[in-house]
Short mmCIF file of C-alpha atoms in Angstrom, two decimals:
data_model
loop_
_atom_site.label_atom_id
_atom_site.label_comp_id
_atom_site.label_asym_id
_atom_site.label_seq_id
_atom_site.Cartn_x
_atom_site.Cartn_y
_atom_site.Cartn_z
CA GLY A 1 -14.15 13.87 8.57
CA ALA A 2 -11.88 11.52 10.43
CA GLY A 3 -9.63 9.29 8.42
CA VAL A 4 -8.57 5.73 9.11
CA SER A 5 -7.10 5.36 12.56
CA GLN A 6 -4.91 2.62 13.97
CA SER A 7 -3.81 1.77 17.45
CA PRO A 8 -1.39 1.48 18.99
CA SER A 9 0.99 3.57 16.90
CA ASN A 10 3.94 1.63 18.31
CA LYS A 11 4.10 -1.75 19.97
CA VAL A 12 7.16 -3.44 21.43
CA THR A 13 6.69 -7.01 22.54
CA GLU A 14 8.73 -10.02 23.48
CA LYS A 15 9.07 -13.04 21.27
CA GLY A 16 6.33 -15.54 21.97
CA LYS A 17 3.74 -13.03 23.18
CA ASP A 18 0.45 -12.36 21.41
CA VAL A 19 -0.38 -8.90 20.05
CA GLU A 20 -3.58 -7.30 18.85
CA LEU A 21 -3.63 -4.40 16.42
CA ARG A 22 -6.71 -2.29 15.84
CA CYS A 23 -8.04 -0.45 12.81
CA ASP A 24 -10.96 1.98 12.71
CA PRO A 25 -12.00 2.52 9.10
CA ILE A 26 -13.73 5.54 7.67
CA SER A 27 -17.44 5.39 8.43
CA GLY A 28 -19.40 3.89 5.55
CA HIS A 29 -16.42 2.15 3.99
CA THR A 30 -17.36 -1.43 3.32
CA ALA A 31 -13.91 -2.66 2.31
CA LEU A 32 -10.97 -2.99 4.69
CA TYR A 33 -7.45 -4.19 3.96
CA TRP A 34 -4.49 -5.13 6.14
CA TYR A 35 -0.92 -4.93 4.84
CA ARG A 36 2.49 -5.62 6.29
CA GLN A 37 5.54 -3.56 5.38
CA ARG A 38 8.90 -4.86 6.45
CA LEU A 39 11.87 -2.51 6.48
CA GLY A 40 12.92 -1.68 2.92
CA GLN A 41 10.12 -3.75 1.41
CA GLY A 42 6.88 -3.00 -0.34
CA LEU A 43 3.43 -3.48 1.12
CA GLU A 44 2.48 -7.11 1.50
CA PHE A 45 -1.23 -7.89 1.27
CA LEU A 46 -2.50 -9.82 4.29
CA ILE A 47 -6.30 -9.89 4.34
CA TYR A 48 -9.31 -8.17 2.76
CA PHE A 49 -12.81 -7.71 4.17
CA GLN A 50 -15.72 -6.67 1.95
CA GLY A 51 -19.05 -6.09 3.64
CA ASN A 52 -20.53 -9.30 5.00
CA SER A 53 -18.70 -11.55 2.55
CA ALA A 54 -16.18 -14.09 3.75
CA PRO A 55 -12.79 -12.37 4.05
CA ASP A 56 -9.99 -13.06 1.62
CA LYS A 57 -7.30 -14.47 3.91
CA SER A 58 -4.98 -15.63 1.16
CA GLY A 59 -2.21 -13.22 2.16
CA LEU A 60 -1.88 -14.28 5.78
CA PRO A 61 1.66 -15.68 6.14
CA SER A 62 0.91 -18.33 8.77
CA ASP A 63 -1.81 -19.60 11.08
CA ARG A 64 -0.38 -17.37 13.81
CA PHE A 65 -2.04 -14.48 12.01
CA SER A 66 -5.78 -13.87 12.16
CA ALA A 67 -8.11 -10.94 11.71
CA GLU A 68 -11.67 -10.15 12.52
CA ARG A 69 -14.09 -7.45 11.55
CA THR A 70 -17.51 -6.85 13.00
CA GLY A 71 -19.86 -5.72 10.29
CA GLU A 72 -18.42 -2.67 8.58
CA SER A 73 -16.63 -1.30 11.61
CA VAL A 74 -13.50 -1.96 13.60
CA SER A 75 -11.06 -4.66 12.62
CA THR A 76 -8.43 -6.34 14.76
CA LEU A 77 -5.36 -8.16 13.51
CA THR A 78 -4.01 -10.69 15.98
CA ILE A 79 -0.55 -12.21 15.85
CA GLN A 80 -0.02 -15.14 18.19
CA ARG A 81 3.35 -16.31 19.50
CA THR A 82 5.14 -13.42 17.83
CA GLN A 83 8.47 -14.00 16.14
CA GLN A 84 11.22 -11.50 15.35
CA GLU A 85 10.40 -11.71 11.66
CA ASP A 86 6.95 -10.29 12.47
CA SER A 87 8.58 -6.93 13.16
CA ALA A 88 7.15 -4.53 10.60
CA VAL A 89 4.73 -1.68 10.09
CA TYR A 90 1.18 -2.96 9.80
CA LEU A 91 -1.02 -0.76 7.65
CA CYS A 92 -4.77 -0.73 7.41
CA ALA A 93 -6.75 0.82 4.56
CA SER A 94 -10.44 1.21 3.87
CA SER A 95 -12.46 2.03 0.78
CA LYS A 96 -16.03 2.29 -0.38
CA GLY A 97 -15.62 -1.12 -1.93
CA LEU A 98 -16.86 -0.01 -5.32
CA PRO A 99 -14.93 -0.75 -8.47
CA ASP A 100 -12.04 1.68 -8.72
CA ALA A 101 -12.65 2.85 -5.14
CA GLU A 102 -9.70 4.70 -3.63
CA GLN A 103 -8.04 3.17 -0.59
CA PHE A 104 -7.46 5.46 2.37
CA PHE A 105 -4.60 4.40 4.58
CA GLY A 106 -4.13 4.66 8.29
CA PRO A 107 -0.88 5.80 9.91
CA GLY A 108 0.20 2.26 10.65
CA THR A 109 1.30 0.37 13.74
CA ARG A 110 5.02 -0.21 14.10
CA LEU A 111 5.53 -3.61 15.71
CA THR A 112 8.90 -4.55 17.17
CA VAL A 113 9.42 -8.07 18.45
CA LEU A 114 12.45 -8.40 20.70
CA ALA B 1 1.78 -15.08 -10.14
CA GLN B 2 1.03 -11.41 -9.68
CA ARG B 3 4.01 -9.16 -9.23
CA VAL B 4 4.86 -5.47 -9.37
CA THR B 5 8.46 -4.45 -9.96
CA GLN B 6 9.96 -1.06 -9.32
CA PRO B 7 13.59 -1.41 -10.35
CA GLU B 8 14.87 1.80 -8.79
CA LYS B 9 15.02 2.04 -5.02
CA LEU B 10 16.43 5.55 -5.15
CA LEU B 11 16.14 8.24 -7.81
CA SER B 12 17.57 11.75 -7.73
CA VAL B 13 16.85 14.48 -10.26
CA PHE B 14 17.45 18.20 -10.37
CA LYS B 15 14.58 20.63 -10.02
CA GLY B 16 13.10 21.36 -13.43
CA ALA B 17 14.40 18.15 -14.96
CA PRO B 18 12.07 15.42 -16.28
CA VAL B 19 11.46 12.45 -14.05
CA GLU B 20 10.32 8.92 -14.79
CA LEU B 21 9.65 6.29 -12.17
CA LYS B 22 9.48 2.83 -13.64
CA CYS B 23 6.92 0.17 -12.88
CA ASN B 24 6.44 -3.20 -14.51
CA TYR B 25 3.82 -5.75 -13.62
CA SER B 26 2.99 -9.37 -14.14
CA TYR B 27 -0.67 -10.44 -14.15
CA SER B 28 -2.61 -12.81 -16.34
CA GLY B 29 -5.93 -10.98 -15.97
CA SER B 30 -7.05 -7.48 -16.86
CA PRO B 31 -4.91 -5.18 -14.72
CA GLU B 32 -5.83 -2.05 -12.85
CA LEU B 33 -2.76 -0.01 -12.00
CA PHE B 34 -2.26 2.73 -9.45
CA TRP B 35 0.47 5.01 -8.17
CA TYR B 36 0.53 5.82 -4.46
CA VAL B 37 2.74 8.44 -2.84
CA GLN B 38 3.98 8.91 0.71
CA TYR B 39 5.37 12.31 1.60
CA SER B 40 7.59 12.69 4.64
CA ARG B 41 5.64 12.07 7.86
CA GLN B 42 2.38 11.63 5.98
CA ARG B 43 0.20 8.68 5.18
CA LEU B 44 0.27 6.72 2.00
CA GLN B 45 -2.19 8.26 -0.44
CA LEU B 46 -3.42 7.68 -3.95
CA LEU B 47 -1.69 9.74 -6.61
CA LEU B 48 -3.35 8.45 -9.75
CA ARG B 49 -4.93 5.42 -11.37
CA HIS B 50 -4.68 4.36 -14.98
CA ILE B 51 -8.41 4.12 -15.44
CA SER B 52 -8.89 7.84 -14.76
CA ARG B 53 -6.30 8.92 -17.29
CA GLU B 54 -5.78 12.10 -15.27
CA SER B 55 -2.78 14.28 -14.66
CA ILE B 56 -2.29 14.83 -10.94
CA LYS B 57 0.26 17.37 -9.70
CA GLY B 58 1.73 17.29 -13.20
CA PHE B 59 2.26 13.53 -13.11
CA THR B 60 0.93 11.17 -15.75
CA ALA B 61 1.16 7.43 -16.23
CA ASP B 62 0.17 5.37 -19.24
CA LEU B 63 -0.65 1.70 -19.08
CA ASN B 64 1.30 -0.16 -21.75
CA LYS B 65 -0.10 -3.68 -21.89
CA GLY B 66 2.38 -4.76 -24.52
CA GLU B 67 5.33 -3.89 -22.30
CA THR B 68 3.37 -4.57 -19.07
CA SER B 69 4.49 -1.20 -17.77
CA PHE B 70 2.93 1.74 -15.97
CA HIS B 71 5.72 4.28 -15.67
CA LEU B 72 5.09 7.55 -13.84
CA LYS B 73 6.30 10.70 -15.55
CA LYS B 74 6.55 14.40 -14.93
CA PRO B 75 8.19 16.84 -17.36
CA PHE B 76 9.53 19.27 -14.76
CA ALA B 77 10.26 17.98 -11.26
CA GLN B 78 9.60 20.21 -8.25
CA GLU B 79 11.15 20.01 -4.79
CA GLU B 80 7.78 19.13 -3.28
CA ASP B 81 7.71 15.98 -5.41
CA SER B 82 10.34 14.44 -3.15
CA ALA B 83 8.61 11.41 -1.64
CA MET B 84 8.29 7.65 -1.71
CA TYR B 85 6.30 6.34 -4.69
CA TYR B 86 4.64 2.95 -4.88
CA CYS B 87 3.15 1.30 -7.93
CA ALA B 88 0.24 -1.05 -7.23
CA LEU B 89 -1.80 -3.61 -9.14
CA ARG B 90 -5.36 -4.54 -8.31
CA THR B 91 -6.61 -7.95 -9.36
CA THR B 92 -10.14 -8.87 -10.32
CA GLY B 93 -10.43 -10.38 -6.85
CA ASN B 94 -9.74 -6.95 -5.32
CA GLN B 95 -6.33 -7.89 -3.95
CA PHE B 96 -3.64 -5.25 -4.19
CA TYR B 97 0.00 -5.96 -4.96
CA PHE B 98 2.50 -3.21 -4.30
CA GLY B 99 6.01 -2.68 -5.57
CA THR B 100 8.90 -2.06 -3.19
CA GLY B 101 8.78 1.66 -3.85
CA THR B 102 11.08 4.31 -5.30
CA SER B 103 12.39 7.13 -3.16
CA LEU B 104 12.49 10.27 -5.27
CA THR B 105 14.69 13.19 -4.28
CA VAL B 106 14.46 16.43 -6.21
CA ILE B 107 17.64 18.44 -5.81
CA PRO B 108 17.17 22.22 -5.65
#
């Protein structure tokens, strides 16, 4: 079946603009994660959705970052008033949400803020 | 605070030689450790998890709570093992913390 998809694959924007990144998880996966990976760095946890529970937003770096998920489907990560330091690859992953459930990653969105 | 450390950014070994990718973690709770791999032009994918105690593609990793380590090992490296490897820790709250990764190159 289809894996996790993300769009767009690449996004170039100007400093100060807002951007919206989309993630389509694998059907039936109740858990969804967003990560940020800056050049030469590891994956940085941003936010975690599990079913209808309140999301774990503890990894969001500032109030310019927000994410939504409708039910167990699509999620959008929004970055307002983008800054150059927001340039990174943003990865989405989904899992069945069970203990020990494997995360399946999307291809990522490469964001460049000029 | 939770942390995963991979001290080697780059690692090169000859084909057929043993390979060990180091991972140390810091976590006050009961850790769950994973190794993820990213081959060239492919997505990040799970390689193995400590709870399964499996050998995947000849790789093994043992959780050593005393040394807070979860090193990845393979006795005989193959060219197709060349990839980026990430060690990850899952907390009881289901957050994942990843290391900065080790780029493994297996020289023919």
